[in-house]
Short mmCIF file of C-alpha atoms in Angstrom, two decimals:
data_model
loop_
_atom_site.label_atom_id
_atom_site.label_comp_id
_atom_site.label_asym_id
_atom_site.label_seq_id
_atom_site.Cartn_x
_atom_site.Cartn_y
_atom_site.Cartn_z
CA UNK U 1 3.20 10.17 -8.49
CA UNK U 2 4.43 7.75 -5.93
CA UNK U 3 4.63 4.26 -7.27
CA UNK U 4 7.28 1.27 -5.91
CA UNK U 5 9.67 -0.38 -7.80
CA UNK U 6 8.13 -3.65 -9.04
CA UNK U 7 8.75 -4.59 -12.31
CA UNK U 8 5.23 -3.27 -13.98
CA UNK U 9 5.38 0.45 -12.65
CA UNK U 10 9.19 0.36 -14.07
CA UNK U 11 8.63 -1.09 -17.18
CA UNK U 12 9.63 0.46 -20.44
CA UNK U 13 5.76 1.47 -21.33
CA UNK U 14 5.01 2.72 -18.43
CA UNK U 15 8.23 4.86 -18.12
CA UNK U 16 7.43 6.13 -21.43
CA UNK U 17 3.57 6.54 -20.49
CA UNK U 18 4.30 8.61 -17.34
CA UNK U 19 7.21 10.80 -19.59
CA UNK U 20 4.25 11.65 -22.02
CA UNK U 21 1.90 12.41 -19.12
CA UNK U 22 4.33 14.95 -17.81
CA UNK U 23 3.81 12.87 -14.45
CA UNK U 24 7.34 12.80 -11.94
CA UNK U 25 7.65 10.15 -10.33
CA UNK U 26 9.13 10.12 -6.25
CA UNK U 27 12.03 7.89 -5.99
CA UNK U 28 11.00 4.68 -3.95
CA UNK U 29 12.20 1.84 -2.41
CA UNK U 30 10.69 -1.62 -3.60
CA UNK U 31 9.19 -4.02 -1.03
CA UNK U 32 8.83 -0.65 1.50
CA UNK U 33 4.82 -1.00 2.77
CA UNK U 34 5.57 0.98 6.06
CA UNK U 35 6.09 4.03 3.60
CA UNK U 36 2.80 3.59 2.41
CA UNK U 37 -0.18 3.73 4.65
CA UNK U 38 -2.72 2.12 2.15
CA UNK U 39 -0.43 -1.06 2.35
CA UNK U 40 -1.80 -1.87 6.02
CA UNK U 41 -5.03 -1.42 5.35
CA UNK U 42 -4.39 -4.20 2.28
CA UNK U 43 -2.98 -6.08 4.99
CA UNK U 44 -6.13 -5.95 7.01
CA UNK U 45 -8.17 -7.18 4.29
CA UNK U 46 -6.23 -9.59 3.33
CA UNK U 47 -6.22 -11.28 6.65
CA UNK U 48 -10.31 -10.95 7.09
CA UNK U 49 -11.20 -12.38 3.49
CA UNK U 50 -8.66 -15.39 3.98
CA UNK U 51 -10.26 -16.16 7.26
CA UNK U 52 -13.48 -16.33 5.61
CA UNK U 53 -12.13 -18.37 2.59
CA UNK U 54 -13.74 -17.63 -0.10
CA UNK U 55 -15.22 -20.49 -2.63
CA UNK U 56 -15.46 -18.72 -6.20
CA UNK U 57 -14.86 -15.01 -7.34
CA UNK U 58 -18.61 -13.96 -6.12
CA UNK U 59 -17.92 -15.15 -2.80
CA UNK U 60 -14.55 -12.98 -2.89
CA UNK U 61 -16.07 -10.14 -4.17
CA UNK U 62 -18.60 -10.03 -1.58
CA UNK U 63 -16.56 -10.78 0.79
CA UNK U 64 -13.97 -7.65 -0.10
CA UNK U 65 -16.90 -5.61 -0.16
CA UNK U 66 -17.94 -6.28 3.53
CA UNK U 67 -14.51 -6.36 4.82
CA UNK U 68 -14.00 -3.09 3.37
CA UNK U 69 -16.58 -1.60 4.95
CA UNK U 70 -15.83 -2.85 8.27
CA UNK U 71 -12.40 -0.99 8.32
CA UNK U 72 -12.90 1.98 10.97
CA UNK U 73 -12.52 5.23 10.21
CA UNK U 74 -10.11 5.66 12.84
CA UNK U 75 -7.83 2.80 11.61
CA UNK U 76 -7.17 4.66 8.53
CA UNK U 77 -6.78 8.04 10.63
CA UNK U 78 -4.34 6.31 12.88
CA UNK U 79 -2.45 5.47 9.70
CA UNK U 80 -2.22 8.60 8.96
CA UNK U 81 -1.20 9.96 12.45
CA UNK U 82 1.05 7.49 12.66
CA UNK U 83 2.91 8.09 9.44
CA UNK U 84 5.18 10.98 9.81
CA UNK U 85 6.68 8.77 12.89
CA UNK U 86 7.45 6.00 10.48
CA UNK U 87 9.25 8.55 7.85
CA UNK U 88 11.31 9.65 10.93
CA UNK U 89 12.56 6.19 11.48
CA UNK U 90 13.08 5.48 7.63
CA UNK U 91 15.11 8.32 7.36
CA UNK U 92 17.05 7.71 10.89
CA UNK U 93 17.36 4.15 9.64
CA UNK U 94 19.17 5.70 6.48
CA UNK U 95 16.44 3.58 4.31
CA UNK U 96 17.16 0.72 6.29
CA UNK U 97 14.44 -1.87 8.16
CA UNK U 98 12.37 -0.03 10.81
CA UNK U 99 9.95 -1.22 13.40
CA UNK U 100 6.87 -0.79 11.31
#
């Protein structure tokens, strides 16, 4: 299980949750998206809906939906290409900032 370190994946439930499930949890830094490819592509679609601005939740929804579906398949590919490059640069950074 690979989960950050904001405050509701640390809490004391959820601790005791993922102890119960048997589930081990990767150590990881808070506030660390370029160790997580997914967090780009949240990026992405965060940037398309708010151009579009939404007016209510059904306008949101539908708009998530779309945007979603526009992502290429090679964005998420390149992500993924792209990733063991970024670990080398965490870990030559020593867990410091990196260019991604």
């Amino acid at each position: 299980m690979q989960q950050d370190n904001d405050p509701k994946h640390t809490s004391k439930s959820t601790t005791e949750w993922l102890k119960q499930k048997k589930l081990r949890v990767l150590e990881w830094p808070s506030q660390s998206p370029d160790l997580n490819p997914i967090e780009m592509l949240w990026h992405d679609l965060k940037r398309a809906i708010h151009t579009r601005q939404p007016k209510n939740i059904a306008e949101l929804k539908q708009y998530c939906e779309e945007e979603w579906s526009k992502i290429p398949p090679g964005r998420c590919a390149g992500l993924i290409c792209n990733y063991r490059k970024c670990l080398v640069e965490v870990i030559a950074a020593k867990g410091g900032s990196t260019s991604y």
